[in-house]
């Protein structure tokens, strides 16, 4: 049985423990900032203004264009661009509808299509295809650039070209690649304000003081604003995804408030212990500031590890988030000490309840809880593990895919276009018409094969399971290619459509072209999304291995142990698996998805698990490091594992719980975003933070450390001599 929490220190404390020295550099930095608060605050204010002004000056561009070099869909698209100009490239659909009038020969539709063909960057607008009942017609508009690069302002030109149809009281909607143009840019300002409001409420409850609550919030807002400005400036030369600013805000605001919260809590404890404000700020920066920097570096390493997947689109998302984290961590060890020193003992002047510090003594609730865990570690370890395992079960059925326009809010033009096409009957309509596939056959130098291959190819394509319609394969102008359009029987996000792409690529085309020197490819938006999903699935293990290895090495160096990093890695994997399970149950199974504004189950966006793993791992390490740093502080002076774990848990329990509640509120506030991917990330990150700060940090970590005893701190002497000395 573990020894009591008040057990005396061991006399045989390891040399590496006794020799631990304080971070004098951080102490000097915190002391300087505390002695010159006005200068530091003015410098950060100027940095905020300069960053925002710079962002406005460079006019950053954001794009969701993904490049999959070497993918079969990319090869097919390149062949079309080279040998059949106008057949490939980006395309959108303009849909016309009337409840009462037949559009088979409606002059307003004809005039609108003609006007669309003359818009800038439009290479062609096809003859309208009319549904069986005549009430719906659609034309395919092809562009010489990616439609998503045209910008939202291009919607006005589309509206101008289709004014004739609108004046005739026809319903007009835009779909296909045009949904990237017409979709309103996500405005998450309301989400940000809601998150800030909830964070302020939690801070008031945690500190009981208005100034103590406002200080972490204000410093975080300054840091996040500066970070977003930096992201915008970098976006002037590096093209980030459209969700990059939202992701940077989510993570930056969450960690920014948390870092300031940990520092403020430690500062107030030093004031209670009788230290003057400047000394308290310096000591806080030297102690909690070290944990902040290690935690921030861990998050940044996890974010930048996304580049290991080889997809610049995902890597740049991590880069944008890492910029925000770097700025907030820097603000935590400079701006926060300055603000704390300036506030001084006035920090508790405006109170809403009796202020509390890190701990109320050896007999407060957290110490009593730690004692119970120490007495029954196996029970707590088994119960916590069982809960995580249960939550992770749905992840076994996770299906990656792409969320299509059917998940867009009702009334949006992209959703309207999708529904009109899916609900209409006749050739060119039905759910699969929203997911057309272009089959490209490269004949090489033997153009004479075209006539013989065309009928057999069409028959093979039509016979593939899940195909609704196939057009007659036609040669390109130079005779090098045969092209055909395949309409699936299901919508873009349906598993059957993804399976059809796989079947065409790996079975149908190789079989139909066997015995010839021709090569077949499946391209188009839906095929490219399937290739992207496959690429992400193949490279996810690389990301996981990279993040785990980096975190293990960092924690081994910081905490001088091989056991603690291994345990941290395993527990973070468990947290991530449980978060994946909740995500699958809500979005894919539809459990409670209506609360998030979704009317039907959707697949998990292909890159969300990869992003979530890096983010969750980085953020969960924050709480791991803050808890372990306090445990390590006691261990270095006492060498008593039970006392170290109990004291660390008791002194950080309240602040970790408050920090987790704040970060959860910030993340959940973004679940109201109209973008489904942002909803997924918001919910997944919120769940992971809750699980990590409660079940993992307050149950599994202490119970496992109580059981392992002094083995927690095992490190071979030869490795101890070779590792640099860093302490959190």
XYZ file of C-alpha atoms in Angstrom:
728
model
C 0.000 0.000 0.000
C 1.317 3.499 -0.808
C 2.741 5.448 2.097
C 0.885 8.469 3.551
C 1.103 11.765 1.711
C 2.961 13.339 4.613
C 5.731 10.738 4.618
C 9.194 12.213 5.164
C 11.659 12.680 2.367
C 13.951 9.836 1.400
C 17.542 10.262 2.391
C 18.750 8.506 -0.733
C 17.513 11.082 -3.202
C 19.204 10.475 -6.583
C 22.001 12.895 -7.502
C 20.166 14.017 -10.643
C 17.279 15.050 -8.414
C 19.371 16.897 -5.832
C 21.305 18.791 -8.473
C 18.293 20.279 -10.227
C 18.803 24.027 -10.471
C 16.238 26.778 -10.981
C 15.753 28.432 -14.334
C 17.683 31.595 -13.481
C 17.317 32.921 -17.016
C 13.527 32.897 -16.799
C 13.698 34.361 -13.308
C 15.758 37.277 -14.623
C 13.372 37.735 -17.556
C 10.328 37.710 -15.285
C 12.015 40.069 -12.836
C 12.958 42.536 -15.579
C 9.426 42.523 -17.000
C 8.012 42.965 -13.485
C 10.269 45.981 -12.847
C 9.379 47.602 -16.201
C 5.674 46.790 -16.626
C 4.734 49.947 -18.532
C 7.485 49.380 -21.103
C 6.551 45.719 -21.624
C 2.829 46.422 -21.949
C 3.521 49.282 -24.380
C 5.766 47.010 -26.466
C 3.054 44.355 -26.705
C 0.445 46.969 -27.588
C 2.661 48.211 -30.415
C 3.258 44.617 -31.533
C -0.500 44.047 -31.682
C -1.074 47.195 -33.735
C 1.845 46.428 -36.061
C 0.747 42.823 -36.616
C -2.841 43.779 -37.442
C -1.707 46.642 -39.670
C 0.760 44.348 -41.433
C -1.978 41.770 -41.997
C -4.150 44.437 -43.610
C -1.273 45.712 -45.731
C -0.244 42.365 -47.224
C -3.853 41.346 -48.041
C -3.442 37.636 -47.186
C -4.926 34.960 -49.420
C -6.434 31.710 -48.184
C -7.183 28.701 -50.369
C -8.367 25.123 -49.850
C -6.719 23.889 -53.040
C -4.981 20.571 -52.407
C -2.148 19.278 -54.575
C -1.734 15.493 -54.697
C 1.381 15.010 -56.781
C 1.511 11.515 -58.223
C -2.105 10.622 -57.421
C -4.003 8.947 -60.250
C -6.721 11.628 -60.202
C -4.035 14.312 -60.583
C -2.471 12.436 -63.506
C -5.876 12.199 -65.179
C -6.530 15.913 -64.678
C -3.107 16.799 -66.087
C -3.770 14.672 -69.182
C -7.086 16.425 -69.761
C -5.490 19.833 -69.394
C -2.748 18.922 -71.878
C -4.755 17.098 -74.548
C -8.367 18.184 -74.146
C -8.490 21.844 -73.123
C -11.819 22.728 -71.556
C -12.700 19.134 -70.676
C -10.869 19.128 -67.350
C -10.139 21.790 -64.814
C -12.559 23.284 -62.376
C -16.273 23.246 -63.061
C -19.470 24.320 -61.359
C -23.135 23.710 -61.866
C -25.840 26.345 -62.271
C -29.314 24.927 -61.597
C -32.612 26.473 -62.695
C -35.956 25.380 -61.275
C -39.641 26.214 -61.574
C -42.496 24.514 -59.744
C -44.961 25.274 -62.544
C -43.167 26.025 -65.823
C -41.354 23.610 -68.141
C -37.795 24.753 -68.755
C -37.230 22.606 -71.864
C -37.073 25.650 -74.134
C -37.329 28.544 -71.696
C -35.688 31.626 -73.303
C -34.617 33.063 -69.937
C -32.557 29.923 -69.280
C -30.997 30.143 -72.744
C -30.052 33.804 -72.217
C -28.616 33.067 -68.777
C -26.476 30.214 -70.079
C -25.179 32.438 -72.883
C -24.296 35.149 -70.353
C -22.548 32.625 -68.129
C -20.362 31.524 -71.051
C -19.052 35.085 -71.414
C -18.038 35.581 -67.769
C -14.327 36.069 -66.973
C -12.376 32.790 -66.617
C -15.265 30.751 -68.068
C -14.212 28.499 -70.952
C -17.645 27.014 -71.648
C -21.221 26.658 -70.403
C -22.856 23.441 -71.577
C -26.267 23.077 -73.180
C -28.784 22.846 -70.315
C -29.828 19.338 -69.288
C -33.533 19.213 -68.416
C -35.160 16.797 -65.986
C -37.880 14.370 -67.075
C -40.689 16.552 -65.707
C -39.144 19.664 -67.275
C -39.069 21.631 -64.002
C -35.309 21.526 -63.416
C -32.469 22.382 -65.777
C -28.753 22.629 -65.145
C -25.688 23.698 -67.054
C -22.046 22.877 -66.355
C -19.743 25.903 -66.315
C -16.021 25.234 -66.807
C -13.224 27.582 -65.767
C -9.614 28.078 -66.799
C -8.649 28.533 -63.133
C -9.651 26.802 -59.914
C -13.119 28.139 -59.094
C -12.214 28.535 -55.422
C -9.589 31.160 -56.395
C -12.236 33.444 -57.921
C -13.268 34.813 -54.535
C -16.659 35.405 -52.997
C -17.115 38.635 -54.997
C -17.484 36.508 -58.133
C -20.981 35.636 -56.888
C -22.169 39.068 -58.021
C -21.061 38.293 -61.570
C -22.880 34.951 -61.471
C -26.009 36.705 -60.255
C -25.676 39.256 -63.034
C -25.360 36.559 -65.697
C -28.469 34.719 -64.423
C -30.594 37.839 -63.932
C -32.753 36.931 -66.929
C -33.843 33.697 -65.244
C -34.410 35.445 -61.928
C -36.521 38.119 -63.607
C -38.639 35.274 -65.017
C -39.201 34.126 -61.402
C -37.073 31.015 -61.766
C -35.120 29.643 -58.833
C -31.352 29.760 -59.491
C -28.739 27.972 -57.396
C -25.013 27.287 -57.733
C -23.332 23.963 -56.967
C -20.300 21.831 -57.749
C -17.034 23.735 -57.379
C -19.046 26.964 -57.323
C -20.018 26.294 -53.723
C -16.455 27.390 -52.862
C -17.270 30.729 -54.471
C -20.822 31.325 -53.306
C -20.475 29.993 -49.757
C -20.284 32.878 -47.330
C -16.906 33.017 -45.558
C -17.323 31.573 -42.082
C -17.741 34.367 -39.560
C -16.805 32.889 -36.210
C -16.750 36.227 -34.377
C -19.891 35.317 -32.424
C -18.258 32.018 -31.432
C -15.159 33.838 -30.248
C -17.199 36.274 -28.154
C -19.197 33.425 -26.612
C -15.999 31.590 -25.719
C -14.500 34.717 -24.159
C -17.660 35.355 -22.120
C -17.712 31.819 -20.711
C -13.982 31.999 -20.008
C -14.499 35.201 -18.022
C -17.242 33.566 -15.969
C -15.059 30.552 -15.166
C -12.144 32.818 -14.236
C -14.371 34.795 -11.875
C -15.519 31.592 -10.199
C -11.971 30.213 -10.046
C -10.293 33.332 -8.652
C -13.149 35.167 -6.962
C -11.508 38.412 -8.083
C -12.384 40.642 -11.026
C -8.789 41.753 -11.692
C -7.433 38.222 -11.344
C -10.032 37.062 -13.866
C -9.518 39.889 -16.354
C -5.729 39.692 -16.392
C -5.385 36.222 -18.022
C -8.181 37.047 -20.434
C -6.747 40.396 -21.479
C -3.230 39.047 -21.958
C -4.571 36.114 -23.997
C -6.619 38.409 -26.246
C -3.584 40.619 -26.903
C -1.466 37.571 -27.677
C -4.093 35.974 -29.938
C -4.677 39.235 -31.788
C -0.947 39.568 -32.374
C -0.712 35.922 -33.398
C -3.536 36.277 -35.926
C -1.807 39.329 -37.336
C 1.385 37.314 -37.753
C -0.567 34.482 -39.415
C -2.087 37.017 -41.814
C 1.309 38.507 -42.640
C 2.768 35.056 -43.321
C -0.310 34.249 -45.430
C 0.837 36.969 -47.795
C 3.526 34.572 -49.005
C 2.316 31.173 -47.735
C -1.166 30.164 -48.839
C -3.009 28.838 -45.782
C -6.337 26.995 -45.821
C -9.454 29.093 -45.212
C -9.914 27.454 -41.806
C -6.371 28.359 -40.666
C -7.319 31.640 -38.895
C -10.188 29.904 -37.078
C -7.928 27.044 -36.006
C -5.230 29.483 -34.850
C -7.822 31.431 -32.862
C -9.249 28.306 -31.230
C -5.895 26.984 -30.101
C -4.280 30.337 -29.378
C -7.161 31.565 -27.244
C -7.396 28.268 -25.379
C -3.713 27.924 -24.512
C -3.264 31.671 -24.033
C -5.859 31.821 -21.261
C -4.566 28.579 -19.743
C -0.942 29.732 -19.648
C -1.880 33.057 -18.065
C -4.153 31.242 -15.620
C -1.343 28.975 -14.391
C 0.995 31.937 -13.941
C -1.594 34.084 -12.170
C -2.474 31.270 -9.779
C 1.179 30.741 -8.841
C 1.679 34.509 -8.448
C -1.251 34.841 -6.052
C 0.073 31.952 -3.969
C 3.439 33.710 -3.634
C 1.684 36.906 -2.553
C -0.209 34.951 0.091
C 3.115 33.466 1.213
C 4.437 36.995 1.823
C 6.483 37.736 -1.299
C 6.500 41.227 -2.785
C 4.929 41.579 -6.276
C 8.207 41.869 -8.217
C 9.762 38.886 -6.468
C 6.531 36.918 -6.861
C 6.431 37.669 -10.602
C 10.072 36.597 -11.019
C 9.522 33.380 -9.045
C 6.340 32.667 -11.008
C 8.142 33.058 -14.329
C 10.992 30.844 -13.144
C 8.635 28.111 -11.942
C 5.370 28.079 -13.919
C 7.031 29.900 -16.805
C 9.259 26.896 -17.414
C 6.208 24.644 -17.640
C 4.562 27.122 -20.015
C 7.533 27.111 -22.369
C 7.871 23.320 -22.332
C 4.122 22.960 -22.905
C 4.196 25.514 -25.710
C 7.161 23.834 -27.393
C 5.342 20.496 -27.152
C 2.262 21.924 -28.866
C 4.391 23.551 -31.572
C 6.325 20.339 -32.207
C 3.059 18.421 -32.489
C 1.638 21.000 -34.913
C 4.732 21.149 -37.111
C 4.903 17.354 -37.212
C 1.907 17.512 -39.554
C 4.397 18.311 -42.313
C 5.588 14.712 -41.963
C 2.459 13.562 -43.804
C 3.830 15.105 -46.998
C 0.654 17.127 -47.622
C 1.423 20.841 -47.567
C -2.283 21.673 -47.116
C -2.310 19.941 -43.709
C 1.213 20.961 -42.778
C 0.370 24.627 -43.286
C -2.631 24.322 -40.968
C -0.258 23.116 -38.281
C 2.177 25.923 -39.123
C -0.544 28.563 -38.699
C -1.550 27.118 -35.323
C 2.088 26.916 -34.187
C 2.573 30.615 -34.950
C -0.333 31.489 -32.656
C 0.975 29.205 -29.888
C 4.499 30.654 -30.152
C 3.169 34.189 -29.706
C 0.912 33.250 -26.755
C 3.732 31.375 -24.983
C 6.030 34.371 -25.440
C 3.352 36.668 -24.047
C 2.895 34.367 -21.055
C 6.502 34.788 -19.877
C 6.774 38.516 -20.641
C 3.418 40.289 -20.772
C 1.810 38.332 -17.924
C 4.620 38.966 -15.379
C 4.523 42.655 -16.259
C 0.752 42.839 -15.807
C 0.940 40.861 -12.548
C 3.592 43.183 -11.150
C 1.622 46.260 -12.194
C -1.500 44.885 -10.516
C 0.415 43.742 -7.445
C -1.568 43.200 -4.263
C -4.538 45.000 -5.817
C -5.258 41.778 -7.709
C -7.835 40.811 -5.065
C -9.327 44.250 -4.483
C -12.524 43.732 -6.512
C -13.909 40.408 -5.348
C -17.091 38.471 -6.083
C -16.324 35.865 -3.428
C -13.484 34.975 -1.073
C -10.339 34.587 -3.212
C -8.556 31.240 -3.138
C -5.028 30.245 -4.044
C -3.471 27.056 -5.359
C -4.321 25.073 -2.253
C -5.934 25.720 1.094
C -3.570 23.472 3.048
C -2.774 19.849 3.661
C -6.366 19.021 4.527
C -8.285 20.673 1.706
C -10.507 18.695 -0.661
C -7.782 18.025 -3.210
C -5.419 16.623 -0.587
C -8.186 14.391 0.732
C -8.909 13.203 -2.815
C -5.218 12.499 -3.422
C -5.135 10.451 -0.216
C -8.082 8.342 -1.415
C -6.386 7.676 -4.750
C -3.191 6.707 -2.930
C -5.121 4.203 -0.831
C -6.985 2.577 -3.753
C -4.872 3.152 -6.891
C -5.951 -0.065 -8.633
C -9.649 0.831 -8.364
C -9.141 4.287 -9.849
C -6.859 2.996 -12.594
C -9.307 0.256 -13.613
C -12.361 2.548 -13.562
C -10.668 5.284 -15.616
C -9.324 2.825 -18.169
C -12.756 1.201 -18.572
C -14.435 4.550 -19.294
C -11.855 5.500 -21.939
C -12.118 2.067 -23.565
C -15.918 2.332 -23.730
C -15.775 5.773 -25.336
C -13.228 4.567 -27.887
C -15.407 1.688 -29.175
C -17.230 3.729 -31.900
C -13.844 4.699 -33.373
C -13.503 1.134 -34.648
C -16.174 1.926 -37.245
C -14.895 5.390 -38.181
C -15.301 6.095 -41.909
C -13.243 8.842 -43.479
C -14.656 10.784 -46.382
C -15.627 14.242 -47.556
C -18.621 16.158 -46.226
C -20.592 17.287 -49.277
C -23.081 20.101 -49.845
C -25.980 18.032 -48.491
C -24.679 18.938 -45.017
C -24.784 22.686 -45.732
C -27.458 24.706 -43.910
C -30.895 24.629 -45.520
C -31.514 27.655 -47.714
C -27.915 28.134 -48.828
C -27.437 28.151 -52.585
C -25.047 25.173 -52.499
C -27.535 23.074 -50.526
C -30.402 24.151 -52.803
C -28.453 23.212 -55.940
C -27.544 19.854 -54.439
C -31.139 19.043 -53.471
C -32.617 20.152 -56.818
C -30.232 17.925 -58.760
C -30.560 14.983 -56.364
C -34.381 15.102 -56.278
C -34.955 15.523 -60.040
C -35.379 12.520 -62.336
C -33.905 11.759 -65.729
C -30.414 11.400 -67.233
C -27.973 13.734 -65.528
C -29.991 13.921 -62.329
C -30.255 11.974 -59.100
C -27.897 11.894 -56.065
C -24.946 10.678 -58.126
C -25.178 13.645 -60.478
C -23.600 15.662 -57.654
C -20.559 13.357 -57.799
C -19.682 12.937 -61.502
C -16.525 11.001 -62.316
C -14.434 11.602 -65.415
C -12.721 8.533 -66.841
C -9.595 9.311 -68.874
C -7.887 6.673 -71.002
C -4.424 7.545 -72.268
C -3.981 5.788 -75.635
C -0.327 6.722 -75.934
C 0.928 6.895 -79.495
C -1.466 4.240 -80.845
C -4.532 6.366 -81.623
C -6.043 3.619 -83.733
C -7.191 1.845 -80.565
C -9.915 4.418 -79.944
C -12.606 2.951 -82.196
C -12.103 -0.584 -80.891
C -11.803 0.365 -77.227
C -14.748 2.766 -76.990
C -17.663 0.252 -76.989
C -15.885 -2.238 -74.725
C -14.875 0.531 -72.327
C -18.424 1.876 -72.122
C -19.785 -1.602 -71.466
C -17.210 -2.236 -68.732
C -17.947 1.070 -67.031
C -21.716 0.546 -67.197
C -21.326 -2.915 -65.657
C -19.428 -1.646 -62.613
C -21.521 -1.904 -59.418
C -22.961 1.426 -58.316
C -22.970 3.125 -61.743
C -26.142 4.955 -62.752
C -25.106 6.296 -66.155
C -22.120 6.335 -68.540
C -21.592 8.620 -71.519
C -20.082 7.272 -74.743
C -16.264 7.553 -74.583
C -15.113 10.273 -76.971
C -11.620 10.992 -78.298
C -9.809 14.198 -77.437
C -9.113 16.703 -80.261
C -5.626 15.254 -80.786
C -6.825 11.647 -80.525
C -4.542 10.896 -77.566
C -7.326 10.358 -75.008
C -10.696 8.725 -74.591
C -12.935 10.431 -72.033
C -16.254 9.426 -70.512
C -18.404 10.730 -67.665
C -19.610 8.211 -65.103
C -22.558 9.133 -62.892
C -22.643 7.149 -59.632
C -25.870 5.923 -58.126
C -25.156 7.624 -54.799
C -24.085 11.033 -53.517
C -20.494 12.277 -53.046
C -20.177 11.453 -49.330
C -21.799 8.029 -49.595
C -19.489 5.072 -48.935
C -20.772 3.406 -52.121
C -19.401 6.269 -54.242
C -15.957 5.980 -52.675
C -16.080 2.222 -53.240
C -17.006 2.829 -56.888
C -13.913 5.002 -57.413
C -11.738 2.244 -55.961
C -13.415 -0.372 -58.154
C -12.991 1.674 -61.330
C -9.322 2.417 -60.631
C -8.196 -1.019 -59.477
C -10.551 -3.430 -61.235
C -12.725 -2.073 -64.048
C -10.177 -0.011 -65.997
C -7.260 -2.483 -65.719
C -9.579 -5.284 -66.848
C -11.047 -3.311 -69.769
C -7.620 -2.169 -70.970
C -5.816 -5.483 -70.500
C -3.813 -6.438 -73.570
C -3.373 -2.833 -74.728
C -0.772 -0.196 -73.957
C -3.482 2.234 -72.804
C -3.762 3.427 -69.192
C -6.934 4.540 -67.438
C -7.517 7.143 -64.727
C -10.525 8.434 -62.790
C -10.481 12.153 -62.107
C -12.770 14.967 -61.052
C -13.550 16.486 -57.655
C -15.023 13.307 -56.150
C -12.121 11.140 -57.341
C -9.587 13.653 -56.024
C -11.299 13.613 -52.631
C -11.118 9.806 -52.576
C -7.393 9.947 -53.395
C -6.888 12.555 -50.674
C -8.631 10.309 -48.154
C -6.486 7.329 -49.137
C -3.322 9.419 -48.886
C -4.266 10.667 -45.423
C -5.024 7.137 -44.232
C -1.669 5.915 -45.491
C 0.277 8.716 -43.827
C -1.559 8.952 -40.508
C 0.780 6.336 -38.928
C 3.746 8.523 -39.938
C 2.235 11.495 -38.091
C 1.476 9.397 -35.025
C 4.999 7.967 -34.925
C 6.583 11.405 -35.403
C 4.544 13.072 -32.662
C 5.034 10.211 -30.210
C 8.783 10.099 -30.765
C 9.194 13.875 -30.407
C 7.064 14.014 -27.258
C 8.848 11.032 -25.722
C 12.277 12.587 -26.261
C 11.167 15.979 -24.928
C 9.565 14.574 -21.785
C 12.513 12.245 -21.155
C 14.845 15.233 -21.246
C 12.627 17.421 -19.069
C 11.621 14.930 -16.379
C 14.741 12.700 -16.378
C 12.692 9.525 -16.670
C 11.829 6.864 -19.221
C 8.716 5.654 -17.413
C 6.904 8.993 -17.196
C 7.198 9.736 -20.964
C 6.089 6.211 -21.858
C 3.054 6.492 -19.585
C 2.243 9.943 -20.966
C 2.380 8.652 -24.546
C 0.098 5.707 -23.781
C -2.423 7.830 -21.899
C -2.525 10.418 -24.654
C -3.162 7.687 -27.203
C -6.066 6.520 -25.056
C -7.465 10.055 -24.851
C -7.235 10.475 -28.620
C -8.959 7.127 -29.242
C -11.805 8.097 -26.906
C -12.159 11.469 -28.673
C -12.306 9.698 -32.036
C -15.032 7.466 -30.623
C -17.185 10.408 -29.515
C -16.639 12.129 -32.870
C -17.746 8.991 -34.730
C -20.838 8.537 -32.561
C -21.972 12.150 -32.990
C -21.213 12.861 -36.649
C -21.168 9.444 -38.331
C -23.796 7.685 -36.224
C -25.812 10.872 -35.747
C -26.101 10.681 -31.945
C -27.071 14.209 -30.946
C -25.831 15.747 -34.206
C -29.054 17.776 -34.406
C -27.771 19.844 -31.481
C -24.896 20.914 -33.740
C -27.196 21.928 -36.590
C -26.721 18.795 -38.709
C -29.800 17.087 -40.150
C -28.143 13.842 -41.232
C -25.082 11.690 -40.394
C -21.898 12.583 -42.258
C -18.525 10.854 -42.644
C -15.555 12.126 -40.699
C -13.698 14.618 -42.878
C -10.575 12.783 -44.019
C -7.969 15.103 -42.493
C -9.767 15.769 -39.192
C -8.351 12.707 -37.340
C -4.820 13.661 -38.379
C -5.307 17.265 -37.267
C -7.004 16.165 -34.069
C -4.223 13.771 -33.136
C -1.540 16.453 -33.375
C -3.659 19.093 -31.622
C -5.000 16.793 -28.906
C -1.572 15.388 -28.213
C -0.046 18.844 -27.948
C -2.799 20.298 -25.772
C -3.091 17.271 -23.499
C 0.625 17.521 -22.848
C -0.061 20.985 -21.400
C -1.892 19.505 -18.435
C 0.548 16.601 -18.214
C 3.461 19.000 -17.982
C 1.802 21.341 -15.473
C 0.895 18.418 -13.220
C 4.219 16.631 -13.575
C 6.223 19.833 -13.119
C 4.687 20.329 -9.664
C 5.211 16.654 -8.866
C 8.823 16.927 -10.053
C 9.398 20.043 -7.915
C 8.579 18.084 -4.768
C 10.412 14.972 -5.982
C 13.624 16.917 -6.597
C 13.668 18.164 -3.022
C 12.249 15.114 -1.249
C 12.746 12.018 -3.369
C 9.394 10.813 -1.959
C 7.170 9.631 -4.818
C 3.933 9.352 -2.842
C 4.330 12.781 -1.295
C 5.327 14.248 -4.666
C 2.309 12.850 -6.511
C -0.130 13.803 -3.764
C 1.177 17.350 -3.416
C 1.335 17.872 -7.179
C -2.231 16.658 -7.604
C -3.516 18.779 -4.727
C -1.802 21.990 -5.833
C -2.763 21.728 -9.508
C -6.194 20.067 -9.275
C -8.169 23.294 -8.995
C -6.234 25.231 -11.606
C -6.167 22.347 -14.128
C -9.922 21.889 -13.723
C -10.527 25.606 -14.252
C -8.160 25.735 -17.225
C -9.835 22.728 -18.809
C -13.274 24.230 -18.332
C -12.128 27.434 -20.011
C -10.542 25.645 -22.961
C -13.607 23.418 -23.335
C -15.857 26.475 -23.414
C -13.656 28.131 -26.043
C -13.694 25.043 -28.253
C -17.412 24.341 -27.851
C -18.243 27.931 -28.772
C -16.869 27.192 -32.245
C -19.282 24.275 -32.677
C -21.842 26.853 -33.831
C -19.700 27.553 -36.923
C -21.508 26.877 -40.229
C -18.473 24.892 -41.411
C -18.872 21.197 -40.574
C -15.104 20.627 -40.344
C -14.840 23.369 -37.723
C -17.712 21.739 -35.819
C -15.836 18.429 -35.855
C -12.605 19.949 -34.623
C -14.420 22.000 -31.976
C -16.299 19.035 -30.515
C -13.361 16.639 -30.788
C -10.977 19.033 -29.064
C -13.501 19.912 -26.345
C -14.123 16.252 -25.545
C -10.411 15.477 -25.484
C -9.705 18.358 -23.093
C -12.476 17.263 -20.730
C -11.261 13.663 -20.719
C -7.637 14.658 -20.382
C -8.099 17.123 -17.535
C -10.445 14.919 -15.533
C -10.156 11.224 -16.258
C -6.497 11.188 -17.296
C -4.771 13.900 -15.228
C -6.832 13.495 -12.057
C -7.403 9.722 -12.093
C -5.106 7.708 -14.363
C -1.883 9.699 -13.942
C -1.871 9.805 -10.121
C -3.126 6.240 -9.679
C -0.496 4.838 -12.056
C 2.261 6.927 -10.440
C 1.226 5.757 -6.961
C 1.467 2.162 -8.169
C 4.820 2.582 -9.913
C 6.459 4.312 -6.960
C 10.109 5.252 -7.389
C 10.138 3.403 -10.710
C 8.461 6.525 -12.141
C 11.824 8.271 -12.037
C 13.991 5.516 -13.501
C 16.579 6.678 -15.991
C 19.779 4.803 -16.870
C 22.849 6.683 -15.647
C 24.507 6.553 -19.053
C 21.468 8.243 -20.617
C 21.234 10.792 -17.811
C 24.802 11.884 -18.566
C 24.059 12.321 -22.279
C 20.767 14.199 -22.081
C 20.759 17.991 -21.779
C 19.368 19.298 -18.497
C 16.006 20.970 -18.961
C 13.379 21.167 -16.247
C 9.670 22.037 -16.435
